[in-house]
N, CA, C and O atoms as a DFTB+ gen file, in Angstrom:
600 C
 N C O
     1  1      11.616      -3.702      19.091
     2  2      10.311      -3.434      18.833
     3  2       9.674      -2.619      17.531
     4  3       8.574      -2.649      16.978
     5  1      10.623      -2.046      17.363
     6  2      11.007      -1.282      15.921
     7  2      10.274      -2.290      14.497
     8  3       9.232      -1.834      14.027
     9  1      10.669      -3.216      14.058
    10  2      10.958      -4.633      13.728
    11  2       9.610      -5.223      14.173
    12  3       9.452      -6.442      14.107
    13  1       9.022      -4.742      14.444
    14  2       7.139      -5.703      15.180
    15  2       5.910      -5.311      14.705
    16  3       4.896      -5.834      14.241
    17  1       6.708      -3.256      15.209
    18  2       5.546      -2.112      14.820
    19  2       5.726      -2.147      13.079
    20  3       4.804      -2.472      12.330
    21  1       7.293      -1.689      12.546
    22  2       6.908      -2.163      11.070
    23  2       5.893      -3.152      10.359
    24  3       5.143      -3.110       9.383
    25  1       6.181      -3.893      11.157
    26  2       5.078      -5.600      10.435
    27  2       3.736      -5.709      10.527
    28  3       3.174      -6.268       9.585
    29  1       2.955      -5.239      11.601
    30  2       1.810      -5.000      11.633
    31  2       1.598      -3.616      11.150
    32  3       0.498      -3.432      10.629
    33  1       2.526      -2.439      11.212
    34  2       1.959      -1.311      10.206
    35  2       1.989      -1.702       8.948
    36  3       1.232      -1.296       8.066
    37  1       2.840      -2.481       8.831
    38  2       2.168      -2.915       6.634
    39  2       1.795      -4.111       5.973
    40  3       1.886      -4.648       4.869
    41  1       1.217      -4.359       7.411
    42  2      -0.268      -5.696       7.407
    43  2      -1.185      -4.572       6.782
    44  3      -1.650      -4.562       5.642
    45  1      -1.379      -3.425       7.988
    46  2      -2.932      -2.125       7.594
    47  2      -2.722      -1.545       6.753
    48  3      -3.618      -0.954       6.151
    49  1      -1.491      -1.498       6.405
    50  2      -1.557      -0.512       4.619
    51  2      -1.036      -1.582       3.519
    52  3      -0.369      -1.001       2.663
    53  1      -1.099      -2.401       3.385
    54  2      -1.172      -3.323       2.419
    55  2      -2.667      -3.681       2.025
    56  3      -2.952      -4.104       0.905
    57  1      -3.383      -3.526       2.795
    58  2      -4.726      -4.463       3.404
    59  2      -5.995      -2.684       2.733
    60  3      -7.046      -2.576       2.100
    61  1      -5.054      -1.750       3.359
    62  2      -5.444      -0.679       3.119
    63  2      -5.453       0.043       1.591
    64  3      -6.278       0.307       0.716
    65  1      -4.666       0.123       1.722
    66  2      -3.995       0.197      -0.380
    67  2      -4.420      -0.540      -1.560
    68  3      -4.647      -0.159      -2.708
    69  1      -4.498      -2.178      -0.773
    70  2      -4.808      -2.441      -1.509
    71  2      -6.624      -3.062      -2.421
    72  3      -7.114      -3.754      -3.313
    73  1      -6.934      -2.025      -1.171
    74  2      -8.877      -1.638      -1.206
    75  2      -8.806      -0.612      -2.097
    76  3      -9.281      -0.799      -3.217
    77  1      -7.966       1.160      -1.641
    78  2      -8.366       1.658      -2.367
    79  2      -7.909       1.902      -4.488
    80  3      -8.113       2.609      -5.474
    81  1      -7.068       0.442      -3.878
    82  2      -6.265       0.981      -5.349
    83  2      -7.617      -0.012      -6.457
    84  3      -8.175       0.435      -7.459
    85  1      -7.748      -0.921      -6.045
    86  2      -9.556      -1.610      -6.322
    87  2      -9.929      -0.666      -6.858
    88  3      -9.691      -0.136      -7.944
    89  1     -10.942      -0.327      -5.507
    90  2     -12.081       0.872      -6.098
    91  2     -11.615       1.845      -7.413
    92  3     -12.568       2.237      -8.088
    93  1     -10.291       2.276      -7.851
    94  2      -9.919       2.672      -7.988
    95  2      -9.536       2.186     -10.142
    96  3      -9.684       2.864     -11.158
    97  1      -9.181       1.166      -9.983
    98  2      -8.806       0.242     -10.679
    99  2     -10.793       0.308     -11.345
   100  3     -10.837       0.131     -12.563
   101  1     -11.770       0.456     -10.889
   102  2     -12.416       0.049     -10.709
   103  2     -13.503       1.315     -11.696
   104  3     -14.413       0.890     -12.408
   105  1     -13.261       2.582     -11.596
   106  2     -12.794       4.251     -12.495
   107  2     -13.464       5.219     -11.592
   108  3     -14.264       6.099     -11.910
   109  1     -13.014       4.918     -10.426
   110  2     -13.976       5.654      -9.641
   111  2     -12.312       6.699      -9.257
   112  3     -11.258       6.130      -8.973
   113  1     -12.510       8.890      -9.377
   114  2     -12.045       8.459      -8.559
   115  2     -10.772       8.527      -7.525
   116  3     -11.063       7.995      -6.454
   117  1      -9.150       9.155      -7.584
   118  2      -8.443       9.223      -6.383
   119  2      -9.661       8.731      -5.246
   120  3     -10.008       7.616      -4.856
   121  1     -10.149      10.190      -4.904
   122  2     -10.539      10.650      -3.911
   123  2     -11.660      10.491      -3.268
   124  3     -12.045      10.822      -2.146
   125  1     -12.360       9.657      -4.580
   126  2     -13.086       8.568      -3.686
   127  2     -12.642       7.595      -3.853
   128  3     -13.357       6.889      -3.141
   129  1     -11.679       6.729      -4.457
   130  2     -11.423       5.677      -3.946
   131  2     -10.831       6.069      -2.358
   132  3     -10.963       5.546      -1.251
   133  1     -10.355       6.866      -2.703
   134  2      -9.975       6.995      -0.691
   135  2     -11.077       7.064       0.608
   136  3     -10.815       6.783       1.777
   137  1     -12.290       7.485       0.102
   138  2     -13.111       7.282       1.134
   139  2     -13.419       6.527       0.641
   140  3     -12.511       5.709       0.787
   141  1     -13.930       6.226       0.231
   142  2     -15.320       3.869      -0.695
   143  2     -13.562       3.689       0.644
   144  3     -13.884       3.859       1.820
   145  1     -12.313       3.451       0.464
   146  2     -11.549       2.178       1.041
   147  2     -11.164       2.626       1.759
   148  3     -10.126       1.994       1.950
   149  1     -11.227       3.787       2.813
   150  2     -10.993       3.602       4.349
   151  2     -12.505       3.283       4.845
   152  3     -12.773       2.597       5.831
   153  1     -13.205       3.745       4.201
   154  2     -15.253       3.738       5.237
   155  2     -15.182       2.345       5.089
   156  3     -15.557       1.700       6.068
   157  1     -14.596       1.403       3.605
   158  2     -14.671      -0.336       3.881
   159  2     -13.715      -1.244       4.821
   160  3     -13.899      -2.395       5.217
   161  1     -12.662      -0.383       5.046
   162  2     -11.581      -1.213       5.849
   163  2     -12.174      -0.255       6.703
   164  3     -13.235      -0.179       6.083
   165  1     -12.330       0.590       7.708
   166  2     -11.962       1.255       8.881
   167  2     -12.185      -0.092       9.617
   168  3     -11.334      -0.521      10.396
   169  1     -12.928      -0.516       9.451
   170  2     -13.530      -1.943      11.614
   171  2     -12.403      -2.903      10.311
   172  3     -12.013      -3.921      10.882
   173  1     -12.167      -2.878       9.702
   174  2     -11.216      -4.087       9.997
   175  2     -10.100      -3.793      10.534
   176  3      -9.370      -4.180      11.447
   177  1     -10.151      -2.981       9.710
   178  2      -8.657      -2.567      11.189
   179  2      -8.853      -2.198      12.228
   180  3      -8.436      -2.850      13.186
   181  1      -9.451      -1.200      12.374
   182  2      -9.459      -0.886      13.747
   183  2     -10.027      -2.110      15.005
   184  3      -9.730      -2.055      16.198
   185  1     -10.908      -3.186      14.342
   186  2     -10.865      -4.636      15.127
   187  2      -9.182      -5.298      15.661
   188  3      -8.891      -5.824      16.736
   189  1      -8.292      -5.021      14.446
   190  2      -7.405      -5.986      14.391
   191  2      -6.084      -5.610      15.858
   192  3      -5.308      -6.286      16.534
   193  1      -6.647      -3.492      15.706
   194  2      -5.844      -2.940      16.826
   195  2      -6.338      -2.674      17.660
   196  3      -5.859      -1.906      18.493
   197  1      -7.172      -3.064      17.726
   198  2      -8.073      -3.577      19.100
   199  2      -7.803      -4.582      19.922
   200  3      -7.246      -4.357      20.996
   201  1      -8.061      -5.505      19.643
   202  2      -7.482      -6.633      19.810
   203  2      -5.819      -7.124      19.907
   204  3      -5.383      -7.969      20.690
   205  1      -4.949      -6.275      18.786
   206  2      -3.179      -6.142      19.318
   207  2      -2.968      -5.393      20.729
   208  3      -2.358      -5.731      21.743
   209  1      -3.653      -4.334      20.424
   210  2      -3.783      -3.445      22.128
   211  2      -3.772      -4.150      23.043
   212  3      -2.930      -4.245      23.936
   213  1      -5.377      -5.083      22.774
   214  2      -5.672      -5.658      24.388
   215  2      -4.740      -6.278      24.766
   216  3      -4.385      -6.138      25.937
   217  1      -3.621      -7.703      23.360
   218  2      -2.960      -8.552      23.667
   219  2      -2.002      -7.712      24.458
   220  3      -2.276      -7.390      25.614
   221  1      -0.961      -7.370      23.914
   222  2      -0.319      -6.509      23.873
   223  2      -0.401      -6.372      24.994
   224  3       0.189      -7.105      25.787
   225  1      -1.210      -5.324      25.363
   226  2      -1.110      -4.419      27.347
   227  2      -1.113      -5.303      28.017
   228  3      -1.051      -4.870      29.168
   229  1      -1.173      -7.043      28.013
   230  2      -1.053      -8.270      29.217
   231  2       0.469      -7.991      29.303
   232  3       0.836      -8.003      30.478
   233  1       1.412      -7.758      28.472
   234  2       2.588      -7.996      28.963
   235  2       2.594      -6.707      29.520
   236  3       1.777      -6.448      28.636
   237  1       2.697      -5.833      30.019
   238  2       2.975      -5.287      30.999
   239  2       2.665      -5.649      32.953
   240  3       3.086      -5.342      34.068
   241  1       1.812      -6.352      32.375
   242  2       1.438      -6.939      34.177
   243  2       2.369      -8.051      34.140
   244  3       2.663      -8.422      35.277
   245  1       2.961      -8.743      33.157
   246  2       4.322      -9.115      33.512
   247  2       5.590      -9.061      34.111
   248  3       6.317      -8.243      33.546
   249  1       6.221      -9.768      35.257
   250  2       7.410      -9.458      35.814
   251  2       8.890      -8.385      35.323
   252  3       9.404      -7.465      35.959
   253  1       9.265      -8.963      33.944
   254  2      10.367      -8.589      33.528
   255  2      10.272      -7.725      33.380
   256  3       9.120      -7.298      33.450
   257  1      11.433      -6.707      33.042
   258  2      11.034      -5.237      32.638
   259  2      10.725      -5.411      31.299
   260  3       9.625      -5.004      30.924
   261  1      11.674      -6.073      30.290
   262  2      11.520      -5.675      29.552
   263  2      10.482      -6.301      28.014
   264  3      10.506      -6.256      26.784
   265  1       9.604      -6.891      29.223
   266  2       7.821      -7.366      28.289
   267  2       7.105      -6.193      29.476
   268  3       5.971      -5.812      29.186
   269  1       7.567      -5.774      30.438
   270  2       6.896      -4.246      30.510
   271  2       6.608      -3.084      29.291
   272  3       5.638      -2.514      28.792
   273  1       8.212      -3.114      29.131
   274  2       8.623      -2.299      28.214
   275  2       7.009      -2.114      26.759
   276  3       6.193      -1.213      26.563
   277  1       7.276      -3.649      25.995
   278  2       6.463      -4.099      25.121
   279  2       4.541      -4.038      25.330
   280  3       3.554      -4.265      24.630
   281  1       4.761      -3.706      26.364
   282  2       3.352      -3.961      26.979
   283  2       3.012      -2.185      27.041
   284  3       2.268      -1.654      26.216
   285  1       3.635      -1.488      28.056
   286  2       3.447      -0.729      27.188
   287  2       3.984       0.111      25.969
   288  3       3.587       1.265      25.808
   289  1       4.827      -0.432      25.169
   290  2       5.153       0.570      23.846
   291  2       4.314       0.511      22.534
   292  3       3.844       1.361      21.777
   293  1       4.325      -1.032      22.589
   294  2       3.340      -1.595      21.807
   295  2       1.869      -0.645      21.360
   296  3       1.394      -0.240      20.300
   297  1       1.541      -0.579      22.617
   298  2       0.193      -1.445      22.118
   299  2      -0.296       0.735      22.588
   300  3      -1.426       1.194      22.757
   301  1       0.555       1.219      22.626
   302  2       1.083       3.226      22.535
   303  2       1.092       3.163      20.838
   304  3       0.348       3.778      20.075
   305  1       2.062       2.320      20.542
   306  2       2.116       2.564      19.083
   307  2       0.915       1.873      17.468
   308  3       0.835       1.778      16.243
   309  1       0.688       1.775      17.913
   310  2      -0.728       0.531      17.694
   311  2      -1.626       1.259      17.298
   312  3      -2.143       1.228      16.181
   313  1      -1.956       2.185      18.453
   314  2      -3.235       3.191      18.033
   315  2      -2.440       3.840      17.368
   316  3      -2.421       3.437      16.205
   317  1      -1.718       4.725      17.573
   318  2      -1.152       6.011      17.339
   319  2      -0.721       5.077      15.505
   320  3       0.017       5.616      14.681
   321  1      -1.292       3.893      15.307
   322  2      -0.527       3.529      13.644
   323  2      -2.499       4.234      13.473
   324  3      -3.080       5.204      12.986
   325  1      -2.859       2.858      14.304
   326  2      -3.764       2.921      13.672
   327  2      -5.173       3.890      13.711
   328  3      -6.240       3.503      13.232
   329  1      -4.964       5.371      14.442
   330  2      -5.754       6.065      14.433
   331  2      -4.964       7.327      13.311
   332  3      -5.261       7.844      12.234
   333  1      -3.987       7.411      14.157
   334  2      -3.432       8.610      13.725
   335  2      -2.896       8.326      11.950
   336  3      -3.460       8.691      10.918
   337  1      -1.903       7.720      12.090
   338  2      -1.402       6.752      10.557
   339  2      -1.658       7.043       9.959
   340  3      -1.420       8.150       9.475
   341  1      -2.919       5.477       9.274
   342  2      -3.587       5.230       8.748
   343  2      -5.349       5.500       8.785
   344  3      -6.003       4.659       8.168
   345  1      -6.026       6.484       9.388
   346  2      -6.517       6.545       9.496
   347  2      -6.899       8.341       9.147
   348  3      -7.959       8.884       8.835
   349  1      -5.098       9.055       9.435
   350  2      -5.518      10.895       8.646
   351  2      -4.485      10.969       7.647
   352  3      -4.405      11.187       6.438
   353  1      -3.859      10.751       8.444
   354  2      -2.320      11.205       7.452
   355  2      -2.119      10.719       6.066
   356  3      -1.789      11.555       5.224
   357  1      -2.336       8.968       5.571
   358  2      -2.008       8.497       4.175
   359  2      -3.645       8.618       3.532
   360  3      -3.688       8.409       2.320
   361  1      -5.000       8.932       4.204
   362  2      -5.637       9.304       3.862
   363  2      -5.559      10.837       3.167
   364  3      -5.836      10.803       1.968
   365  1      -5.299      11.903       3.584
   366  2      -5.057      13.129       4.115
   367  2      -4.281      13.025       3.113
   368  3      -4.790      13.751       2.259
   369  1      -2.693      12.233       2.395
   370  2      -1.908      12.325       2.048
   371  2      -2.465      11.393       0.102
   372  3      -2.062      11.771      -0.998
   373  1      -2.710      11.092       0.174
   374  2      -3.417      10.748      -1.030
   375  2      -4.601      11.283      -1.328
   376  3      -5.083      11.138      -2.451
   377  1      -5.094      11.828      -0.557
   378  2      -6.850      13.269      -1.020
   379  2      -5.042      14.358      -2.183
   380  3      -4.451      14.255      -3.258
   381  1      -5.030      14.684      -1.708
   382  2      -3.733      15.745      -2.103
   383  2      -2.969      15.839      -2.680
   384  3      -2.583      16.807      -3.336
   385  1      -2.499      14.658      -2.546
   386  2      -1.906      14.176      -4.278
   387  2      -2.994      13.656      -5.303
   388  3      -2.939      14.153      -6.427
   389  1      -3.911      12.776      -5.068
   390  2      -4.966      13.338      -5.908
   391  2      -4.324      12.421      -7.531
   392  3      -3.490      11.626      -7.098
   393  1      -4.370      12.325      -8.445
   394  2      -3.718      11.253      -9.425
   395  2      -2.010      10.954      -9.276
   396  3      -1.315      10.203      -9.961
   397  1      -1.643      11.775      -8.196
   398  2      -0.138      11.119      -8.649
   399  2       0.289      11.054      -7.509
   400  3       1.150      11.795      -7.035
   401  1      -0.341      10.046      -6.883
   402  2       0.263       9.315      -5.597
   403  2       0.462       7.287      -6.520
   404  3       0.986       6.228      -6.173
   405  1      -0.326       7.787      -7.753
   406  2      -0.031       6.279      -8.660
   407  2       0.743       6.990      -9.598
   408  3      -0.285       7.376     -10.156
   409  1       1.384       7.365     -10.085
   410  2       2.385       7.584     -10.435
   411  2       4.033       6.501     -10.519
   412  3       4.331       5.971      -9.448
   413  1       4.744       6.299     -11.421
   414  2       5.248       5.224     -11.311
   415  2       6.952       5.706     -12.129
   416  3       7.020       5.164     -13.233
   417  1       7.828       6.291     -11.907
   418  2       8.995       6.913     -12.573
   419  2       9.108       5.301     -13.785
   420  3       8.705       4.138     -13.794
   421  1       9.892       6.202     -14.624
   422  2       9.413       4.734     -15.465
   423  2      10.576       3.982     -15.169
   424  3      10.171       2.822     -15.241
   425  1      11.845       3.945     -14.862
   426  2      13.223       2.415     -14.622
   427  2      12.433       1.387     -13.908
   428  3      12.736       0.198     -14.011
   429  1      10.981       1.966     -12.863
   430  2      10.044       1.154     -12.493
   431  2       8.872       0.576     -13.435
   432  3       7.676       0.383     -13.215
   433  1       9.863       0.332     -14.823
   434  2       8.677      -0.066     -15.450
   435  2       8.318      -1.259     -16.145
   436  3       7.531      -1.615     -17.022
   437  1       9.624      -1.964     -15.059
   438  2       8.802      -2.979     -15.620
   439  2       8.329      -4.001     -14.414
   440  3       8.675      -5.180     -14.493
   441  1       7.700      -3.642     -13.530
   442  2       6.739      -3.889     -12.990
   443  2       6.022      -4.533     -13.236
   444  3       5.893      -4.485     -14.459
   445  1       5.043      -5.545     -12.608
   446  2       3.746      -5.956     -13.338
   447  2       2.724      -5.083     -12.565
   448  3       2.634      -4.614     -11.430
   449  1       1.895      -5.085     -13.863
   450  2       0.495      -4.507     -13.027
   451  2       0.324      -3.426     -12.660
   452  3      -0.635      -3.370     -11.890
   453  1       1.063      -1.978     -12.932
   454  2       0.995      -1.316     -13.190
   455  2       0.138      -0.045     -13.500
   456  3       0.320       1.060     -12.990
   457  1      -0.820      -0.369     -14.411
   458  2      -1.126       0.354     -15.297
   459  2      -2.981       0.787     -14.548
   460  3      -3.831       0.208     -13.872
   461  1      -2.905       1.353     -14.830
   462  2      -4.493       2.354     -14.192
   463  2      -5.643       2.111     -14.656
   464  3      -6.755       2.236     -14.145
   465  1      -5.000       1.408     -16.630
   466  2      -5.872       1.531     -17.393
   467  2      -7.031       0.521     -17.488
   468  3      -6.535      -0.440     -16.900
   469  1      -7.854       0.268     -17.739
   470  2      -9.754      -0.061     -17.995
   471  2      -8.580      -1.737     -18.720
   472  3      -7.692      -1.590     -19.560
   473  1      -8.870      -2.776     -18.242
   474  2      -8.925      -3.689     -18.290
   475  2      -8.811      -4.325     -19.826
   476  3      -9.761      -4.148     -20.590
   477  1      -7.847      -4.935     -20.192
   478  2      -8.078      -5.209     -22.396
   479  2      -9.529      -6.139     -22.812
   480  3     -10.285      -7.057     -22.491
   481  1      -9.361      -5.579     -23.324
   482  2     -10.781      -6.349     -23.993
   483  2     -11.693      -5.288     -23.871
   484  3     -12.637      -5.591     -24.601
   485  1     -11.853      -4.501     -23.483
   486  2     -12.491      -3.492     -22.053
   487  2     -14.118      -2.546     -23.597
   488  3     -14.007      -1.590     -24.366
   489  1     -14.970      -3.230     -23.396
   490  2     -16.202      -2.406     -24.606
   491  2     -16.433      -1.145     -23.984
   492  3     -17.393      -0.515     -24.427
   493  1     -15.651      -0.535     -22.884
   494  2     -15.582       0.416     -22.994
   495  2     -14.633       1.589     -23.794
   496  3     -14.849       2.789     -23.966
   497  1     -13.880       1.020     -24.066
   498  2     -12.477       0.682     -24.450
   499  2     -11.950       0.301     -25.452
   500  3     -10.797      -0.119     -25.351
   501  1     -12.794       0.316     -27.137
   502  2     -12.722      -0.393     -27.914
   503  2     -11.218      -0.349     -27.839
   504  3     -10.651       0.192     -26.890
   505  1     -10.239      -1.202     -29.338
   506  2      -9.364      -0.829     -29.484
   507  2      -7.926      -0.860     -28.690
   508  3      -6.852      -0.283     -28.856
   509  1      -8.558      -2.056     -27.511
   510  2      -7.372      -1.987     -26.605
   511  2      -6.968      -3.510     -26.491
   512  3      -7.751      -4.455     -26.597
   513  1      -6.135      -3.554     -26.347
   514  2      -5.052      -4.996     -26.453
   515  2      -4.784      -5.726     -25.012
   516  3      -5.419      -5.179     -24.110
   517  1      -4.202      -6.537     -24.705
   518  2      -3.392      -7.122     -23.972
   519  2      -2.027      -6.096     -24.023
   520  3      -1.640      -5.420     -23.070
   521  1      -1.364      -6.152     -25.444
   522  2      -0.366      -5.327     -25.449
   523  2       0.223      -4.379     -24.511
   524  3       1.024      -4.274     -23.582
   525  1      -1.245      -3.248     -25.827
   526  2      -1.110      -2.142     -24.993
   527  2      -1.331      -1.202     -23.706
   528  3      -1.304       0.005     -23.464
   529  1      -1.637      -2.776     -22.794
   530  2      -1.747      -2.295     -21.341
   531  2      -0.795      -3.082     -20.782
   532  3      -0.719      -2.781     -19.591
   533  1       0.051      -4.039     -21.092
   534  2       1.374      -4.419     -20.741
   535  2       2.031      -4.704     -21.087
   536  3       3.039      -4.919     -20.414
   537  1       3.613      -2.700     -21.363
   538  2       4.198      -2.946     -22.290
   539  2       5.743      -3.700     -21.674
   540  3       6.819      -3.301     -22.118
   541  1       5.688      -4.585     -20.832
   542  2       6.421      -5.397     -20.266
   543  2       6.670      -6.302     -21.828
   544  3       7.848      -6.464     -22.144
   545  1       5.572      -6.886     -22.795
   546  2       5.337      -8.128     -23.263
   547  2       7.080      -7.253     -24.737
   548  3       8.025      -7.618     -25.437
   549  1       6.553      -6.401     -24.422
   550  2       7.391      -5.341     -25.650
   551  2       8.718      -5.790     -25.852
   552  3       9.028      -6.689     -25.070
   553  1       9.878      -5.344     -26.902
   554  2      10.166      -6.515     -27.177
   555  2      11.718      -5.539     -26.287
   556  3      11.766      -4.367     -25.914
   557  1      13.116      -6.985     -26.188
   558  2      14.330      -6.626     -25.073
   559  2      14.795      -5.192     -25.100
   560  3      15.128      -4.734     -24.007
   561  1      14.876      -4.426     -26.117
   562  2      15.690      -3.545     -26.469
   563  2      15.234      -2.101     -26.251
   564  3      15.783      -1.070     -26.638
   565  1      13.921      -2.280     -25.427
   566  2      13.507      -1.104     -24.399
   567  2      13.746      -0.928     -23.057
   568  3      13.478      -0.016     -22.275
   569  1      14.378      -2.123     -22.934
   570  2      14.174      -2.434     -21.333
   571  2      15.866      -1.654     -21.463
   572  3      16.636      -1.838     -22.405
   573  1      16.119      -0.816     -20.303
   574  2      17.848       0.035     -20.604
   575  2      18.465      -0.958     -20.788
   576  3      17.882      -2.031     -20.629
   577  1      19.635      -0.940     -21.123
   578  2      20.567      -1.066     -20.975
   579  2      22.006      -1.117     -19.886
   580  3      22.344       0.066     -19.933
   581  1      22.872      -1.712     -19.087
   582  2      24.020      -1.152     -18.595
   583  2      25.501      -1.412     -18.973
   584  3      25.739      -2.588     -19.246
   585  1      26.645      -0.466     -19.050
   586  2      27.800      -0.167     -19.898
   587  2      28.288      -1.950     -18.787
   588  3      27.902      -2.186     -17.642
   589  1      29.234      -2.903     -19.709
   590  2      29.423      -3.801     -20.198
   591  2      30.900      -3.487     -18.664
   592  3      31.073      -2.298     -18.397
   593  1      31.670      -4.397     -17.946
   594  2      33.159      -4.120     -17.206
   595  2      33.943      -4.267     -18.489
   596  3      33.449      -4.576     -19.574
   597  1      35.078      -4.042     -18.279
   598  2      35.988      -4.157     -19.120
   599  2      36.912      -5.668     -19.498
   600  3      37.794      -5.653     -20.357
């Protein structure tokens, strides 16, 4: 049951956070992006949760005990995830963290698309080029080296 719940909750999480990040990249503050992201994605997440609760609740009417357990556990967990976790805990944590929720450790600098800067050649940011926004294009000497085995 945990595997199913984890997969379903990751779907919600990616959808909500990608919307919040999109608003943040447009120049909104983190708090405003969280409010806007939750506001615009709440209807979709709630609708999906209601549909899944209805479908999983049907399992409780079946005769096998294992399916009855899924029919009770999954709807309760989806409701808690969609309301408490995605509606309260994630936005509250992101609002409290502010810009720190976008921090990426230096050892993960190889990840693509990690910049919250203005897009390349943005007229509001004169002098910005693609290379200044994407340090992964820098020479390989900046990448960490690991000791060789003898």
